[in-house]
mmCIF file of C-alpha atoms in Angstrom:
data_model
loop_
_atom_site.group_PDB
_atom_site.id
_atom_site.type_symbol
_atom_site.label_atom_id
_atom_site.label_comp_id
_atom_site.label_asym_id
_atom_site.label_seq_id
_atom_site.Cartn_x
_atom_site.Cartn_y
_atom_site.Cartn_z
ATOM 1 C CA UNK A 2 0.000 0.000 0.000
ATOM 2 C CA UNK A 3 1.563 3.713 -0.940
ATOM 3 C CA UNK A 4 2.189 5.754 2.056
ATOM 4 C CA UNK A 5 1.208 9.187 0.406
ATOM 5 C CA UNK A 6 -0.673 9.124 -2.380
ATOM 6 C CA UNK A 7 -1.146 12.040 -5.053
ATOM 7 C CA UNK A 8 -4.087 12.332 -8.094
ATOM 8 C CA UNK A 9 -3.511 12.630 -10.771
ATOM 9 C CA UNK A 10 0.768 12.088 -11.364
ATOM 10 C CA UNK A 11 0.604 14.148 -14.159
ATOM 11 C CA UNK A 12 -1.700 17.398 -15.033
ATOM 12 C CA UNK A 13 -1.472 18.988 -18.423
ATOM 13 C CA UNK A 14 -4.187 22.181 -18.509
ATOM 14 C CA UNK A 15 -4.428 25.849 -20.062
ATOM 15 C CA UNK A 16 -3.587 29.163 -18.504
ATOM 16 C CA UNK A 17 -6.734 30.347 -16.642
ATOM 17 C CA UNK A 18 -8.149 27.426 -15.807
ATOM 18 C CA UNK A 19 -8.522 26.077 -12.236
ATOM 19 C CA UNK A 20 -7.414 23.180 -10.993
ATOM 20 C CA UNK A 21 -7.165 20.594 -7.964
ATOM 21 C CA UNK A 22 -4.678 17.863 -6.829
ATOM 22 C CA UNK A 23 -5.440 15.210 -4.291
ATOM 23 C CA UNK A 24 -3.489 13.921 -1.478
ATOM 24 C CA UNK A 25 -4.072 11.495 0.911
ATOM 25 C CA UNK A 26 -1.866 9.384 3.572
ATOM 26 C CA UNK A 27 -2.742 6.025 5.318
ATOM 27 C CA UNK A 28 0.172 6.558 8.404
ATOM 28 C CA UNK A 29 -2.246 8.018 10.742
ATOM 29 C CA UNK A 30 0.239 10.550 10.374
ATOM 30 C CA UNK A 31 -1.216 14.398 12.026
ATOM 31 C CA UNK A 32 0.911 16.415 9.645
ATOM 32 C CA UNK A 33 0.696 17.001 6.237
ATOM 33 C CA UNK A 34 2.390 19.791 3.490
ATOM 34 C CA UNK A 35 2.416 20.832 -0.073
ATOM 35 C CA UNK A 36 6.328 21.546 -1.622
ATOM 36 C CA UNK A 37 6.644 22.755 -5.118
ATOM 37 C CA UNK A 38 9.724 22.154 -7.048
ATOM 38 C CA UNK A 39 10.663 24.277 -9.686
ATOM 39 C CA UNK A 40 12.533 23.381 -13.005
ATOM 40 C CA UNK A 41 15.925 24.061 -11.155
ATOM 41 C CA UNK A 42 14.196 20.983 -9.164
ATOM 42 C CA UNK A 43 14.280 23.276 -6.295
ATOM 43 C CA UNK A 44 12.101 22.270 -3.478
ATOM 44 C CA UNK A 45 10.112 25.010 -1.281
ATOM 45 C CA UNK A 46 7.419 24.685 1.550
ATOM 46 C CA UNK A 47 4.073 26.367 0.594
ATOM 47 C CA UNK A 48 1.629 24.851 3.141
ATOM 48 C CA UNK A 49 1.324 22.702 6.325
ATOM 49 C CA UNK A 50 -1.716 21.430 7.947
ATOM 50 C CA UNK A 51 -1.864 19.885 11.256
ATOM 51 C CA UNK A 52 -4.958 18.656 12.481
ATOM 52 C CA UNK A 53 -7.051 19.576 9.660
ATOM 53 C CA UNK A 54 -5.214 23.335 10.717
ATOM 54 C CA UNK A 55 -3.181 25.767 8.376
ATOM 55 C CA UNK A 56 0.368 25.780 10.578
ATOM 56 C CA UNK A 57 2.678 26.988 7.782
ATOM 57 C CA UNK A 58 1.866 29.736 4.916
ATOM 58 C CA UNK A 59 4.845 30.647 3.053
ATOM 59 C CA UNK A 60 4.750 33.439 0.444
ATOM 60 C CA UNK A 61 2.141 31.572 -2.144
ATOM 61 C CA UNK A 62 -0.320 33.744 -4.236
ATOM 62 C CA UNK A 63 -3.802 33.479 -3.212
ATOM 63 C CA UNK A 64 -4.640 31.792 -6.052
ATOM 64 C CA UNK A 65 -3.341 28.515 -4.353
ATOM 65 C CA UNK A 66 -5.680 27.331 -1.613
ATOM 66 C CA UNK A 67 -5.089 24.001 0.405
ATOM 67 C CA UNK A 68 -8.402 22.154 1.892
ATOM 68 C CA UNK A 69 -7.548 19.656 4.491
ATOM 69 C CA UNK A 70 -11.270 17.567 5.011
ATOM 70 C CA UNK A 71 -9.632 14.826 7.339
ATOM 71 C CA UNK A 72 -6.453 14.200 9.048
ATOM 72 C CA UNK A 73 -5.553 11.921 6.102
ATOM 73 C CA UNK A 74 -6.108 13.962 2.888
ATOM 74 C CA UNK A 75 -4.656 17.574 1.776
ATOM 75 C CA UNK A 76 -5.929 18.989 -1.382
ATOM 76 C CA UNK A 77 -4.439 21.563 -3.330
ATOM 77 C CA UNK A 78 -6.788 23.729 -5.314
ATOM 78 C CA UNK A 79 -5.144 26.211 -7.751
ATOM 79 C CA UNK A 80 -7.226 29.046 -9.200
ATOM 80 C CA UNK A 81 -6.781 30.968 -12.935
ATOM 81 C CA UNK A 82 -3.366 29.192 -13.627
ATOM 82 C CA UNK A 83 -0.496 30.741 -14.737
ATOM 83 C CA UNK A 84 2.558 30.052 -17.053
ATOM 84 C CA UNK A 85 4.943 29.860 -13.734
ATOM 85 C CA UNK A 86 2.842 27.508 -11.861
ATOM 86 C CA UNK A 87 4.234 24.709 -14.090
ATOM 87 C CA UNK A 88 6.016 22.625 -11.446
ATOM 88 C CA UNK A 89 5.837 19.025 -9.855
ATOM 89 C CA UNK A 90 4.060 19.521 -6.265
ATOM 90 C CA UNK A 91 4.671 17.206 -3.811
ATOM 91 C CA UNK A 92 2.861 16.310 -0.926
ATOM 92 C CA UNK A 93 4.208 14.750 2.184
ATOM 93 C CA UNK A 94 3.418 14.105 5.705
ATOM 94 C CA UNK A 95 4.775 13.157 9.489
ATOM 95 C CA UNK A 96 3.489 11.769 12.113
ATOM 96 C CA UNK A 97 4.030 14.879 14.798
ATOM 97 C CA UNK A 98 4.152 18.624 14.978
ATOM 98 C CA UNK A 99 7.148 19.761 16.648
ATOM 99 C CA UNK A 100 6.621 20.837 20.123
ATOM 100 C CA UNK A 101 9.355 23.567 21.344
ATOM 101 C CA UNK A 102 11.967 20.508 21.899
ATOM 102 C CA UNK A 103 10.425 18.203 19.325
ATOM 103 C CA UNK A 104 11.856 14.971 18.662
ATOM 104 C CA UNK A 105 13.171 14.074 15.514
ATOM 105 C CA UNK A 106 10.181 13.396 12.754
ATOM 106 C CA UNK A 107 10.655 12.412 9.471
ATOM 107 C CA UNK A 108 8.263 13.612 6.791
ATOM 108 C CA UNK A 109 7.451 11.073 3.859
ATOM 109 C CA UNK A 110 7.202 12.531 0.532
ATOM 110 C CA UNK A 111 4.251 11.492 -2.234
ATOM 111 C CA UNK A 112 5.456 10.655 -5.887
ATOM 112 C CA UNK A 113 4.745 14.384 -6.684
ATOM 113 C CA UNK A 114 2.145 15.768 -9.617
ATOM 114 C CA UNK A 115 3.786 17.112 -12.545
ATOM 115 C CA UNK A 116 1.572 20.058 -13.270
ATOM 116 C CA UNK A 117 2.460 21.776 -17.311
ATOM 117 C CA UNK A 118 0.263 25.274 -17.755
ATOM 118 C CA UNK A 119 0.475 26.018 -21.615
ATOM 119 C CA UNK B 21 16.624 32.620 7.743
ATOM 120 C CA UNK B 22 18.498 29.179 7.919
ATOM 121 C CA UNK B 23 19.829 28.213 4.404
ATOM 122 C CA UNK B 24 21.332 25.042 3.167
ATOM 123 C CA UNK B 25 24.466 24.965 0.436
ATOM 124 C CA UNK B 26 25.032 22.392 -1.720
ATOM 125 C CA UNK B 27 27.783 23.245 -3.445
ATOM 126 C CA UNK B 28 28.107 20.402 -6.180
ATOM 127 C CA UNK B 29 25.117 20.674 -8.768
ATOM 128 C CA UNK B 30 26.500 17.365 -10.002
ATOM 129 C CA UNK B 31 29.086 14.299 -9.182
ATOM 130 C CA UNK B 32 29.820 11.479 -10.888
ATOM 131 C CA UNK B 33 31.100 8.092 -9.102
ATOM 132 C CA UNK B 34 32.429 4.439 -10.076
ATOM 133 C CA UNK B 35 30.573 1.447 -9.673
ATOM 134 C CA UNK B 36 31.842 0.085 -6.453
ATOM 135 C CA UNK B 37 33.702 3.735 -5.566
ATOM 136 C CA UNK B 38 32.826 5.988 -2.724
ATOM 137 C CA UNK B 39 31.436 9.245 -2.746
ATOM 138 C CA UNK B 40 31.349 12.172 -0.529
ATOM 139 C CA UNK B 41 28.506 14.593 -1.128
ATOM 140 C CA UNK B 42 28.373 18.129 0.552
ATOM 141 C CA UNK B 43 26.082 20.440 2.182
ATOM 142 C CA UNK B 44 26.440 23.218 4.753
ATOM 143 C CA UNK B 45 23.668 25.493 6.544
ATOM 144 C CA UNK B 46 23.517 28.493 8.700
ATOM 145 C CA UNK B 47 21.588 28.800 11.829
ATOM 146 C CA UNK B 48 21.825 30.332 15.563
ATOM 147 C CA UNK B 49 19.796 28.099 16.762
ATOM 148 C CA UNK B 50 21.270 25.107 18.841
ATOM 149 C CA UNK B 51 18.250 22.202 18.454
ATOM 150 C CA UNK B 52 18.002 21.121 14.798
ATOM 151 C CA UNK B 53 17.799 18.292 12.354
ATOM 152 C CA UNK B 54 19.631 17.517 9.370
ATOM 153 C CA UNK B 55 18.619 14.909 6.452
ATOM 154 C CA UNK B 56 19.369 13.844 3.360
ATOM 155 C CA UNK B 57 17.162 12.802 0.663
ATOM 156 C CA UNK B 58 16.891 11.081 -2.527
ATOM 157 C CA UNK B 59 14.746 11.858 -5.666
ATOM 158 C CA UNK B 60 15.430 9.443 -8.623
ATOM 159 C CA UNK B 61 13.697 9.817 -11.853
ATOM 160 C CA UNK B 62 10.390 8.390 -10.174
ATOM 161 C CA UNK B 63 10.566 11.683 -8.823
ATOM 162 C CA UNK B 64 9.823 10.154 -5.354
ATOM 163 C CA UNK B 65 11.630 11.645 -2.494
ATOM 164 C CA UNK B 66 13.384 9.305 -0.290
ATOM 165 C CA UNK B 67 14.343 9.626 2.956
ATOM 166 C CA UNK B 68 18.214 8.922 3.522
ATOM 167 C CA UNK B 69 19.189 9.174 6.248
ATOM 168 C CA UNK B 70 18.718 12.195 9.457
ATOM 169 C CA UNK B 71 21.013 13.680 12.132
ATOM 170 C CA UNK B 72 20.020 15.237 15.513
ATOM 171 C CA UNK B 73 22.451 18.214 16.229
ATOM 172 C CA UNK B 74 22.601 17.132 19.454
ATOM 173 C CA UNK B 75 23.997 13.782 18.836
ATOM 174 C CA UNK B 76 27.721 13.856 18.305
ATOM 175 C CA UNK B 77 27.476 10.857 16.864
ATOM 176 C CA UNK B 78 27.466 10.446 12.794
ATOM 177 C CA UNK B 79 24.387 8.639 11.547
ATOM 178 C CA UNK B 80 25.242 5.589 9.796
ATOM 179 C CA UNK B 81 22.198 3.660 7.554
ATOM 180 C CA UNK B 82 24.070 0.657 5.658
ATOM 181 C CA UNK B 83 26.440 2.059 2.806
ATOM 182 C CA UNK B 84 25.448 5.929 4.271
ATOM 183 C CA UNK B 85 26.859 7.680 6.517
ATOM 184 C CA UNK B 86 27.241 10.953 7.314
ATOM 185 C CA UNK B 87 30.100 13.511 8.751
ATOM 186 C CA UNK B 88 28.452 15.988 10.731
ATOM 187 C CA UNK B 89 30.471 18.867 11.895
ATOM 188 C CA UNK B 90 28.174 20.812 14.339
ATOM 189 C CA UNK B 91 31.225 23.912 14.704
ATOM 190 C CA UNK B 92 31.693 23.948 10.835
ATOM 191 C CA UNK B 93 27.722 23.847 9.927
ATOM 192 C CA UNK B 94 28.881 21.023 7.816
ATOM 193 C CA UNK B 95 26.430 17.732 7.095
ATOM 194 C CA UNK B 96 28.266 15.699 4.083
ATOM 195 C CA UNK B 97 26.922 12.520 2.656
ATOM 196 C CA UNK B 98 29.396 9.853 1.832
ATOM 197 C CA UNK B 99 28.105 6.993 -0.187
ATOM 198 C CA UNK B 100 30.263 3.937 0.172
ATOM 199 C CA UNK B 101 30.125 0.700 -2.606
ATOM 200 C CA UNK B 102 28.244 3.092 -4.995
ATOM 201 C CA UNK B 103 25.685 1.206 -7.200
ATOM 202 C CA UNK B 104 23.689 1.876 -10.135
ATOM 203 C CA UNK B 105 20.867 2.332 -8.399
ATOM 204 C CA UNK B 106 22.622 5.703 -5.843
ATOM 205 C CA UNK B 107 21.640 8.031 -9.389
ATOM 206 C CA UNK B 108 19.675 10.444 -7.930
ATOM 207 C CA UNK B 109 19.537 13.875 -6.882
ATOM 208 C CA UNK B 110 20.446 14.376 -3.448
ATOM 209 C CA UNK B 111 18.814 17.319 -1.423
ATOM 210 C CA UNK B 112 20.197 17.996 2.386
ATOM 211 C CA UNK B 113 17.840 19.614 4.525
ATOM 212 C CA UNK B 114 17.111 21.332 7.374
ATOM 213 C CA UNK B 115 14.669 21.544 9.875
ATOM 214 C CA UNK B 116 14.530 23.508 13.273
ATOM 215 C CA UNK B 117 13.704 22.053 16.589
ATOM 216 C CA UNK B 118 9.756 22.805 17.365
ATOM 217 C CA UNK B 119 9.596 23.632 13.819
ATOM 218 C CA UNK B 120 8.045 21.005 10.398
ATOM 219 C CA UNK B 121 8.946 23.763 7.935
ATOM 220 C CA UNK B 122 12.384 21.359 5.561
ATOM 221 C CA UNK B 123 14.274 23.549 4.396
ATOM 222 C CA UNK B 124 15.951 22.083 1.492
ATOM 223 C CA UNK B 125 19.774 22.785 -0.639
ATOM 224 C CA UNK B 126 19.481 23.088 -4.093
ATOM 225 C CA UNK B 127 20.543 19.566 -4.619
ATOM 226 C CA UNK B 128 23.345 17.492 -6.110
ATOM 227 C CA UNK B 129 22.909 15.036 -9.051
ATOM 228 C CA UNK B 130 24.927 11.953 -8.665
ATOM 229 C CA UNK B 131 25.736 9.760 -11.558
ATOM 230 C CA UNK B 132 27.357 6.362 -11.366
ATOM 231 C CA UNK B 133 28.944 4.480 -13.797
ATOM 232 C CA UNK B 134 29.272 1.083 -14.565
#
């Protein structure tokens, strides 16, 4: 059974339109976040949701809006796409959210959703 | 803000040949994590291996291992019997005690040859 599971792997679409990519984990896991990796395959935090609650919100346009239902899915819904939003978003997810001495946590990574905005 | 280095966008290796891989960060703060992970052209991202700053001791997971210099803000990744299936990219990263937010290097592609 995948860990972290994204839908679809691959999202092809025209500028303007809106968009949504699924995520859901079966590790019971209380964590969850949305990367985005550029073409330089650099890797940046845009969101993290713990407990169904926004915890990190990085510098992302409103146009990107995470929806966290359950503890075990994180959606990503992108509004009036642009050009630059082609990337591969990953999703990933731990099982804790540090505490002021947290203990180490390791967050496991989906297979990411290539997203191409013509 | 902390920031991770990586100052090899690419290495190459021999089959069987050991590789050192490097990455250094900047913080003030004292409690933090280091890790290392893999993406190969699945895309997935694998976890490595992981340091606690407090630990002195290097992490070791089978042919990785790491040499963490706390003083030095140094976290290198040395690969030892390199096989075909080590090409990847290879991010370190970062994360702050009480913290989730990774913060990741720009990575290091790795090739092996046979």
């Amino acid at each position: 059974d995948t860990a972290v599971s994204q839908t679809p792997k691959y999202l092809v679409t025209q500028m303007g339109n809106d968009k949504s990519i699924k995520c859901e984990q079966n590790l019971g896991h209380d964590t969850m976040y949305w990367y985005k990796q550029d073409s330089k395959k650099f890797l940046k935090i845009m969101f993290s949701y713990n407990n169904k609650e926004l915890i990190i919100n990085e510098t992302v346009p409103n146009r990107f809006s995470p929806k966290s239902p359950d503890k075990a899915h994180l959606n990503l819904h992108i509004n009036s796409l642009e050009l630059g939003d082609s990337a591969v978003y990953f999703c990933a997810s731990s099982l804790l959210w540090g505490g002021p001495s947290s203990t180490t946590d390791t967050q496991y990574f989906g297979p990411g959703t290539r997203l191409t905005v013509l | 803000a902390q920031t991770v280095t990586q100052s090899q966008p690419e290495m190459s290796v021999q089959e069987a040949e050991t590789v050192t891989l490097s990455c250094t960060y900047d913080t003030s703060e004292s409690d933090y994590y280091l890790f290392w992970y893999k993406q190969p052209p699945s895309r997935q991202m694998i976890l490595v291996i992981r340091q606690e700053a407090y630990k002195q001791q290097n992490a070791t997971e089978n042919r990785f291992s790491v040499n963490f210099q706390k003083a030095a803000k140094s976290f290198s990744l040395k690969i030892s019997d390199s096989q075909l299936g080590d090409a990847a990219m290879y991010f370190c990263a970062y994360r702050e005690g009480g913290s989730e937010k990774l913060v990741f290097g720009k990575g290091t592609k790795l090739t092996v040859n046979p």
